[in-house]
Short mmCIF file of C-alpha atoms and ligand atoms in Angstrom, two decimals:
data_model
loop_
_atom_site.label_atom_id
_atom_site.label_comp_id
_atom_site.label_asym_id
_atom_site.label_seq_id
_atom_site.Cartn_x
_atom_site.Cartn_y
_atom_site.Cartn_z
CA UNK B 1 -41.03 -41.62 -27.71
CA UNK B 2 -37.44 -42.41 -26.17
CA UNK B 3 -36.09 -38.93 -25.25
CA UNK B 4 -32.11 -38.50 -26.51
CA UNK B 5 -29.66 -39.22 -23.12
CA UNK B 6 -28.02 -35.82 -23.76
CA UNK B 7 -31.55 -34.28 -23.31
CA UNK B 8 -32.07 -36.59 -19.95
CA UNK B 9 -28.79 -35.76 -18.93
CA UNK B 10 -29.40 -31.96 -19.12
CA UNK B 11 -32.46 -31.96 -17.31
CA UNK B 12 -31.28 -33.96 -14.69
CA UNK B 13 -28.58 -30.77 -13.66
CA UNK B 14 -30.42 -28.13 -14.91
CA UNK B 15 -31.83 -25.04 -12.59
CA UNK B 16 -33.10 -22.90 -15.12
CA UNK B 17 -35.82 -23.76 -17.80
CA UNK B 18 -37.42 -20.92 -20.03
CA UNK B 19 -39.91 -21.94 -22.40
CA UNK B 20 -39.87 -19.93 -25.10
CA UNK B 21 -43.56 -19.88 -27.18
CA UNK B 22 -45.55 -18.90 -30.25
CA UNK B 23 -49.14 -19.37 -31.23
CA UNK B 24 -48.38 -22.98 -31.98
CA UNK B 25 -48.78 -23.80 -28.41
CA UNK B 26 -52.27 -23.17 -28.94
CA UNK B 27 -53.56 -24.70 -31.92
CA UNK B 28 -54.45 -27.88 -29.85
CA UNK B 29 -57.15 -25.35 -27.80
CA UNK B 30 -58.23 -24.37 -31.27
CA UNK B 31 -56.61 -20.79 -31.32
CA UNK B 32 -55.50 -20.00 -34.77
CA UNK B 33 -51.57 -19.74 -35.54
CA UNK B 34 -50.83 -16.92 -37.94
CA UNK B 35 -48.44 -19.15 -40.34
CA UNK B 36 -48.06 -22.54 -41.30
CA UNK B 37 -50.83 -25.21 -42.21
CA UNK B 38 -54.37 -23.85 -41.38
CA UNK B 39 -52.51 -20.34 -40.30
CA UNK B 40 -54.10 -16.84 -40.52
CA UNK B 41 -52.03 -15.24 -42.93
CA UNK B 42 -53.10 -17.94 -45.78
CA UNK B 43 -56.09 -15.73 -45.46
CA UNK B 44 -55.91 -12.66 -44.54
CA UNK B 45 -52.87 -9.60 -44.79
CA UNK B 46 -51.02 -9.23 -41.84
CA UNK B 47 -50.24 -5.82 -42.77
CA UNK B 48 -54.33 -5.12 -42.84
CA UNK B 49 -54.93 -6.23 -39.75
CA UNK B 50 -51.72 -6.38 -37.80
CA UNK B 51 -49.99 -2.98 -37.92
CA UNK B 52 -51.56 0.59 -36.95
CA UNK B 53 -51.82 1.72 -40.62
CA UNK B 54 -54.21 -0.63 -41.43
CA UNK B 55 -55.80 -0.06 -37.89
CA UNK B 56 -56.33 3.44 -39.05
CA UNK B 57 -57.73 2.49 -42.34
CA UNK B 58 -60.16 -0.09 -41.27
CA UNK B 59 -60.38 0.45 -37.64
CA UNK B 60 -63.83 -1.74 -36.91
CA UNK B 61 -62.85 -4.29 -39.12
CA UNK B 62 -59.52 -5.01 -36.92
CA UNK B 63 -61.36 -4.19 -34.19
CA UNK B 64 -63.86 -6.78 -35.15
CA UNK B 65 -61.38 -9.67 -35.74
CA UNK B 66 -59.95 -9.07 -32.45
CA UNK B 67 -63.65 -9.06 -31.10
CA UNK B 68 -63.77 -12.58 -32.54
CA UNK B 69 -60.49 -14.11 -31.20
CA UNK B 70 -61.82 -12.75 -27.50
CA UNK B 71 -64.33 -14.73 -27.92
CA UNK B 72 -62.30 -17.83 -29.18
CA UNK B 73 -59.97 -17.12 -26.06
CA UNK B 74 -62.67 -17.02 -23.94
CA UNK B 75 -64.17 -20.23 -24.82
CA UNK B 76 -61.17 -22.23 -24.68
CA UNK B 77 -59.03 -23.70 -22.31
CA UNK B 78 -55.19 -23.99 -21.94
CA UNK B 79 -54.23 -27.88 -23.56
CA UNK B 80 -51.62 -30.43 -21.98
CA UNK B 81 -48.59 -28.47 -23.44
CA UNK B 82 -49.84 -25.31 -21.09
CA UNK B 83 -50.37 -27.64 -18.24
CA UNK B 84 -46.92 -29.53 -18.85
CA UNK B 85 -45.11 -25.95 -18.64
CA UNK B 86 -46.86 -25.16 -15.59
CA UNK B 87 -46.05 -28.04 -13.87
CA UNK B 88 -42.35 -27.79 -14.89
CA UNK B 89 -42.56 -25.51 -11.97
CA UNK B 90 -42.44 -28.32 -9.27
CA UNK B 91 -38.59 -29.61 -10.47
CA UNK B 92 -36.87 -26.79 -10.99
CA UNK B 93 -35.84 -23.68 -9.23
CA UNK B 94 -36.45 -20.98 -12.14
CA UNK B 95 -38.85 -21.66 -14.83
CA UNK B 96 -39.34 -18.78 -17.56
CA UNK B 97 -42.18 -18.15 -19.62
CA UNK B 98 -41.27 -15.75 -22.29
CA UNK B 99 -44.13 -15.91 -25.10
CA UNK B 100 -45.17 -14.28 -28.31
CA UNK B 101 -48.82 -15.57 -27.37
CA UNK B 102 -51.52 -12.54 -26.41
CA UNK B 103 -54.10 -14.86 -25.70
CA UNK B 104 -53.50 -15.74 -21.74
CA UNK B 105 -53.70 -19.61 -21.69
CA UNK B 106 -50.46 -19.98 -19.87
CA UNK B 107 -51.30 -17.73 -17.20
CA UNK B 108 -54.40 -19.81 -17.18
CA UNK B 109 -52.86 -22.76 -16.93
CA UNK B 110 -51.08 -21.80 -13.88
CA UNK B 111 -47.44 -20.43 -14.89
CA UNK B 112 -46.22 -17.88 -12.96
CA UNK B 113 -43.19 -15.92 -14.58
CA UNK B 114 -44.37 -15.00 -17.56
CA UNK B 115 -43.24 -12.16 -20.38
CA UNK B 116 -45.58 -11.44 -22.59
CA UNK B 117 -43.66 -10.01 -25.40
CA UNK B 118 -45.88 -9.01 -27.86
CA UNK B 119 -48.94 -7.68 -24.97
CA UNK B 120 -52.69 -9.59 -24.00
CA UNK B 121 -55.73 -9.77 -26.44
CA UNK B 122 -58.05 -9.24 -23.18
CA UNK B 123 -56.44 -5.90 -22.02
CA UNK B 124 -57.56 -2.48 -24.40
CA UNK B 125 -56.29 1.02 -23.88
CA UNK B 126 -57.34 4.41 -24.90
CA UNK B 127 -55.31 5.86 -27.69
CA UNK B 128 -55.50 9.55 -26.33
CA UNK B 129 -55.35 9.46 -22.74
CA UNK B 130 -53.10 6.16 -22.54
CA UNK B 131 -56.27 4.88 -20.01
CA UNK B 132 -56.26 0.88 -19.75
CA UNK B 133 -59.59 -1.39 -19.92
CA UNK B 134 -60.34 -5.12 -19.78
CA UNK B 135 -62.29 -7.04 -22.12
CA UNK B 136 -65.56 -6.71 -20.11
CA UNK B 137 -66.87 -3.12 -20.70
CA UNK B 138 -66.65 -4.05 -24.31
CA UNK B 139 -67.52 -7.40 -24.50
CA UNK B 140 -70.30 -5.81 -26.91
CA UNK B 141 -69.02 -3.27 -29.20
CA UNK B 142 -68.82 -4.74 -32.65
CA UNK B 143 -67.22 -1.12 -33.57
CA UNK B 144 -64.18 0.49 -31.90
CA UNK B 145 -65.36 2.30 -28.41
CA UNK B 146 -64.71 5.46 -27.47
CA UNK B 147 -62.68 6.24 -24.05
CA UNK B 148 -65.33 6.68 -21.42
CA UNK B 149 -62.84 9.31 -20.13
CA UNK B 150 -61.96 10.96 -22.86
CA UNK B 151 -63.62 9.84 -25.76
CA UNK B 152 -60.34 8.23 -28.00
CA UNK B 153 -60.20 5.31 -29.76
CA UNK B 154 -60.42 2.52 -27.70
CA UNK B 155 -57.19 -0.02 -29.47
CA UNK B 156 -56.37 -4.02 -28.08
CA UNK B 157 -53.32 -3.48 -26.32
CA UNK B 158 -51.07 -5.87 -28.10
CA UNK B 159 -48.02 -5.11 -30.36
CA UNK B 160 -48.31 -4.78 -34.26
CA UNK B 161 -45.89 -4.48 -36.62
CA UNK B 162 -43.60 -1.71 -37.02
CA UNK B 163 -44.29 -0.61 -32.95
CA UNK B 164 -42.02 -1.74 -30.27
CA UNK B 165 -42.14 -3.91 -27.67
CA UNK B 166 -43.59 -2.97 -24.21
CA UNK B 167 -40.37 -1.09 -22.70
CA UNK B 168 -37.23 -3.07 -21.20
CA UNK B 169 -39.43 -6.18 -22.18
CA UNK B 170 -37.10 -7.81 -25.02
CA UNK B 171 -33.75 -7.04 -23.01
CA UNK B 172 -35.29 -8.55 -20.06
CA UNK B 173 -35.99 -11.74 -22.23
CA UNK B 174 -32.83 -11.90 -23.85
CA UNK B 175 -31.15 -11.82 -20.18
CA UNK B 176 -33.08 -14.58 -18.90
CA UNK B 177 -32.83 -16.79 -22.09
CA UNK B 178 -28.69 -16.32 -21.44
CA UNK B 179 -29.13 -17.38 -17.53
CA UNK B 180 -31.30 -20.43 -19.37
CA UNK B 181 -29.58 -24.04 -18.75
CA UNK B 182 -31.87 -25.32 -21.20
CA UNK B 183 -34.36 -23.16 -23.47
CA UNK B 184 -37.78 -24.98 -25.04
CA UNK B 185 -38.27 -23.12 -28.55
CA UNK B 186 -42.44 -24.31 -28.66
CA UNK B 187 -44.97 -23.78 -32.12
CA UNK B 188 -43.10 -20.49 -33.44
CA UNK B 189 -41.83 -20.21 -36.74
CA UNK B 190 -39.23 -17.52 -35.11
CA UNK B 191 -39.54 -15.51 -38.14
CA UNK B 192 -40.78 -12.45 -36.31
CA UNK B 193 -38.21 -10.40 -34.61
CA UNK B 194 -36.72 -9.14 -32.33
CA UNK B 195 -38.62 -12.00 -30.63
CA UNK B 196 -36.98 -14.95 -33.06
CA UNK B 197 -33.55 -13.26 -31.81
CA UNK B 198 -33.99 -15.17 -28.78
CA UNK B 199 -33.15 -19.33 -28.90
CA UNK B 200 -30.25 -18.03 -30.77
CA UNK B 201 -29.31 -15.45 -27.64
CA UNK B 202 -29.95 -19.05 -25.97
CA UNK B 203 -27.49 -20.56 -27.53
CA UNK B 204 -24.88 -18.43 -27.90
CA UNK B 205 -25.13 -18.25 -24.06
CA UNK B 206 -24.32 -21.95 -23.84
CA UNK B 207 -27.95 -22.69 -22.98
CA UNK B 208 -29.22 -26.11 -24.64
CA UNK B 209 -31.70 -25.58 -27.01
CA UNK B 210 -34.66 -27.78 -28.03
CA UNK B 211 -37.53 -27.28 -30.46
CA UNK B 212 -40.64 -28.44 -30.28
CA UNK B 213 -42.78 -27.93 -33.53
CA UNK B 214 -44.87 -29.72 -36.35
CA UNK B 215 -42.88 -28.96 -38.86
CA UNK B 216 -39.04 -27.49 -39.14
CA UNK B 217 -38.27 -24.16 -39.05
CA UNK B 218 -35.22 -21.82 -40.28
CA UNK B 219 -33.92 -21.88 -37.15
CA UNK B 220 -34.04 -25.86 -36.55
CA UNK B 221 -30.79 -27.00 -38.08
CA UNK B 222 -29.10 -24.42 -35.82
CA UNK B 223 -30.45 -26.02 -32.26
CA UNK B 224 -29.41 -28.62 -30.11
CA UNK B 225 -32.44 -30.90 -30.66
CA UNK B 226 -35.42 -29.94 -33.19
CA UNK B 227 -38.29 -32.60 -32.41
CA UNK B 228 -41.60 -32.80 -34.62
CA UNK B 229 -44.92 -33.15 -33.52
CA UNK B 230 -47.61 -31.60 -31.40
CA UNK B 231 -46.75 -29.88 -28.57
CA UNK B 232 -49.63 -31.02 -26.37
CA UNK B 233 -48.21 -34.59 -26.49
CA UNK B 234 -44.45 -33.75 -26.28
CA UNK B 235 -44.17 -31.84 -23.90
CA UNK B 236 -46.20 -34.10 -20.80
CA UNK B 237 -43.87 -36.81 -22.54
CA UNK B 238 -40.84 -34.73 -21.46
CA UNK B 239 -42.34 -32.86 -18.46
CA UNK B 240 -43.04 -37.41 -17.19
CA UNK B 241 -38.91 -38.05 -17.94
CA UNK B 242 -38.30 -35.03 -15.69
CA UNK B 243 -40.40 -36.03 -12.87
CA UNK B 244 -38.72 -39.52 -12.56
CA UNK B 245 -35.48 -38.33 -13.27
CA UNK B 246 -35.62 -35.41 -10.67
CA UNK B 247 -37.74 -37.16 -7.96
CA UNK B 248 -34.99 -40.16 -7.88
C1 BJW K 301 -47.23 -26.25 -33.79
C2 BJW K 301 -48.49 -26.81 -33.54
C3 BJW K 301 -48.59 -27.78 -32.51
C4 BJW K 301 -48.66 -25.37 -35.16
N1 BJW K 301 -47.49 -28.12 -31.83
N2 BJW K 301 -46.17 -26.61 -33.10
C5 BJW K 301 -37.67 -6.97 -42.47
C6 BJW K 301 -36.71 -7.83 -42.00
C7 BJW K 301 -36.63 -8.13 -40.65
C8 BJW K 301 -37.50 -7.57 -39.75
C9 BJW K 301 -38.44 -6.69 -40.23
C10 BJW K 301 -38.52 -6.38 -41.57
N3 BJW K 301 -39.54 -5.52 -41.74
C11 BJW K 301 -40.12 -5.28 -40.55
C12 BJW K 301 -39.45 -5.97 -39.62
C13 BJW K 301 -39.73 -6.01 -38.19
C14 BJW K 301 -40.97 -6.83 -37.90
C15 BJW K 301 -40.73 -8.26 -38.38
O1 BJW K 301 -40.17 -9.09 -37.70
N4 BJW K 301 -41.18 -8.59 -39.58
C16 BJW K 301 -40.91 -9.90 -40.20
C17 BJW K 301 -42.20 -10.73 -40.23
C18 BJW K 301 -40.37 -9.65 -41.56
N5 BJW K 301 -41.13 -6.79 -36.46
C19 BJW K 301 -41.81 -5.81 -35.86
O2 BJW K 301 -42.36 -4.93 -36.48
C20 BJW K 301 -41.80 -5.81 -34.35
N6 BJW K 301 -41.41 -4.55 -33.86
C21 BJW K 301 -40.22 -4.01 -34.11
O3 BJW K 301 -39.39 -4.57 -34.79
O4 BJW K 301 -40.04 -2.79 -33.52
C22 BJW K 301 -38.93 -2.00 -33.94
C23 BJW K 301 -39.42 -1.11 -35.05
C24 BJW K 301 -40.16 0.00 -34.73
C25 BJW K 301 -40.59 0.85 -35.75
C26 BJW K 301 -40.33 0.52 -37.08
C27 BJW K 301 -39.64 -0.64 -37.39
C28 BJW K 301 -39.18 -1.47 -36.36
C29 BJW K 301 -43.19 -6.08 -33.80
C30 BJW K 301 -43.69 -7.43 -34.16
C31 BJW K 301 -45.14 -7.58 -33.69
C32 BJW K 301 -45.74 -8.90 -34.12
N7 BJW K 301 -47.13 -8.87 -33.89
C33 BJW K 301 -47.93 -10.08 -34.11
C34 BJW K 301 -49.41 -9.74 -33.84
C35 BJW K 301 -49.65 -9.61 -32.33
C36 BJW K 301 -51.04 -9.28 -32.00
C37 BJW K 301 -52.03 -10.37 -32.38
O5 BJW K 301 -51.93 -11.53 -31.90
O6 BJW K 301 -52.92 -10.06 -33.18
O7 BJW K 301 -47.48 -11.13 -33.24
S1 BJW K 301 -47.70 -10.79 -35.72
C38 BJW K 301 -47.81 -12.46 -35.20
O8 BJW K 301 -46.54 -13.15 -35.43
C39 BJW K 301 -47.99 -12.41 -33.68
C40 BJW K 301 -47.09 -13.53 -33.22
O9 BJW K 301 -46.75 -13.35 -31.85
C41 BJW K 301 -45.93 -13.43 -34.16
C42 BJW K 301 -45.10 -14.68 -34.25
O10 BJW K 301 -45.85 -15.75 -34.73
P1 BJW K 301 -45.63 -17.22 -34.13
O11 BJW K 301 -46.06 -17.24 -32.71
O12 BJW K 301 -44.28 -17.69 -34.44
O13 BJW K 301 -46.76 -18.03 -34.90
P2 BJW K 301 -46.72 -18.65 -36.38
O14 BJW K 301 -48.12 -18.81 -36.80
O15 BJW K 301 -45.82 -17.90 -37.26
O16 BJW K 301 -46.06 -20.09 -36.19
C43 BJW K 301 -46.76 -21.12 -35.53
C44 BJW K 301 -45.84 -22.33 -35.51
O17 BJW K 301 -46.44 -23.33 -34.71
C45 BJW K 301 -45.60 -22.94 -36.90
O18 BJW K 301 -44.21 -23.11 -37.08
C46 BJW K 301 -46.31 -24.32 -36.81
O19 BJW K 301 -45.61 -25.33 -37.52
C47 BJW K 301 -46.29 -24.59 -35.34
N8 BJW K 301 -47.39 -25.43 -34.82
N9 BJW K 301 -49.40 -26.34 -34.45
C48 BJW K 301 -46.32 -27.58 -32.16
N10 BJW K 301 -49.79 -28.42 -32.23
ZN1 ZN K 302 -59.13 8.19 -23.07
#
């Protein structure tokens, strides 16, 4: 693929990168994206197994789907698009990390400053005494656990809809997408919010913003770049432009 000059050129003078990511960063390591081709939500309801209602109704069947994606997590390892963002680390001064992803595979694949907006799939916490727990005591349980402590519901501590964000998380995001000289937008259809808020922060910062998905999204038309295709071959192509153009 030849990369656009006005990409190159950016790159070349750029000192901050943030790579901005959804669960399309992960398909190639075979983690399920929620929408799009193959995605979740084709068969199952968000709302049943994403929010705390449907928590409460069905709490071992949630509990049991996130059992399951532990265990896809677990067996998997970060692809070349991780591995390319992690490296990006080498060329520039600042590289940024801000991702909807709960599944750990960039931390895995060795980046460092990393926001997590939306929490980890392989942390839990106790819903009464606010106690936090790995994966490993329940690696087991096919039905919610009770606190050791206190004897609560034991809940995955990631973020469903209708709660907020950890706190200060999304306005520490938004400030480091505006100090951004160029922002990667990688596999998120940036139609949850406030997360899909950010490229756009990006932009209106006067940070240049590229996308990086299979298909196009709502946002696409109002980027600087929108390229299609998978992000495990994209990005190494990019992250190879950058090494010759910022070893030279
Ligand atoms: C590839 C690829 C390859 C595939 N290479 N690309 C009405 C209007 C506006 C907003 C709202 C509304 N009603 C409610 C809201 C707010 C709500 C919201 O945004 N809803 C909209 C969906 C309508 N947001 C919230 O509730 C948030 N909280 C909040 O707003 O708090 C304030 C508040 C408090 C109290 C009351 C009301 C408001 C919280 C959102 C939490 C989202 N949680 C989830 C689950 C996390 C845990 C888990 O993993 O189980 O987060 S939902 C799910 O979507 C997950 C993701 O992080 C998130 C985003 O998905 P993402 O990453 O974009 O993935 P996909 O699947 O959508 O897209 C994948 C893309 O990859 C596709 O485009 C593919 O083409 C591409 N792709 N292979 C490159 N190889
Ligand atoms: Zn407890």
């Amino acid at each position: 693929m030849n990369l656009p000059n006005i990409l190159l050129d950016k790159l070349k003078s750029a000192n901050r990168i943030l790579f901005f990511t959804g669960a399309g960063i992960s398909a190639e390591s075979g983690v399920d994206t929620f929408r799009g081709k193959g995605g979740l939500w084709n068969k199952m309801k968000p709302e049943e197994l994403a929010s705390f209602d449907g928590f409460m109704r069905n709490p071992n069947l949630v509990w049991e789907w996130y059992q399951y994606r532990r265990k896809v997590v677990r067996n998997t390892t970060p692809n070349p698009g991780h591995r390319a963002i992690a490296e990006f680390e080498k060329y520039f001064d600042t590289i940024d990390v801000i991702t909807q992803n709960v599944d750990n595979l960039h931390r895995r694949a060795g980046s460092k400053n990393i926001l997590e907006l939306h929490g980890n799939i392989e942390r839990n916490y106790c819903m009464e005494c606010g106690k936090y727990y790995g994966v490993e005591e329940f690696l087991n349980s096919e039905e919610v656990p009770k606190c050791p402590e206190c004897g609560g519901m034991i809940r995955p501590d990631v973020v469903w809809f209708g709660e907020n964000l950890p706190d200060g998380i999304y306005e520490t995001a938004v400030q480091r997408a505006q100090f951004s000289d160029v922002c990667f937008v990688v596999g998120t259809s940036a139609v949850v919010y406030p997360a899909a808020y950010i490229p756009t922060r990006a932009k209106e910062a006067g940070s240049f913003v590229v996308e990086i998905n299979l298909e196009g999204t709502d946002i696409s038309g109002s980027l600087d770049l929108s390229f299609q295709g998978k992000s495990g071959e994209i990005l190494p192509e990019i992250l190879a432009a950058v090494k010759e153009i910022r070893e030279n």
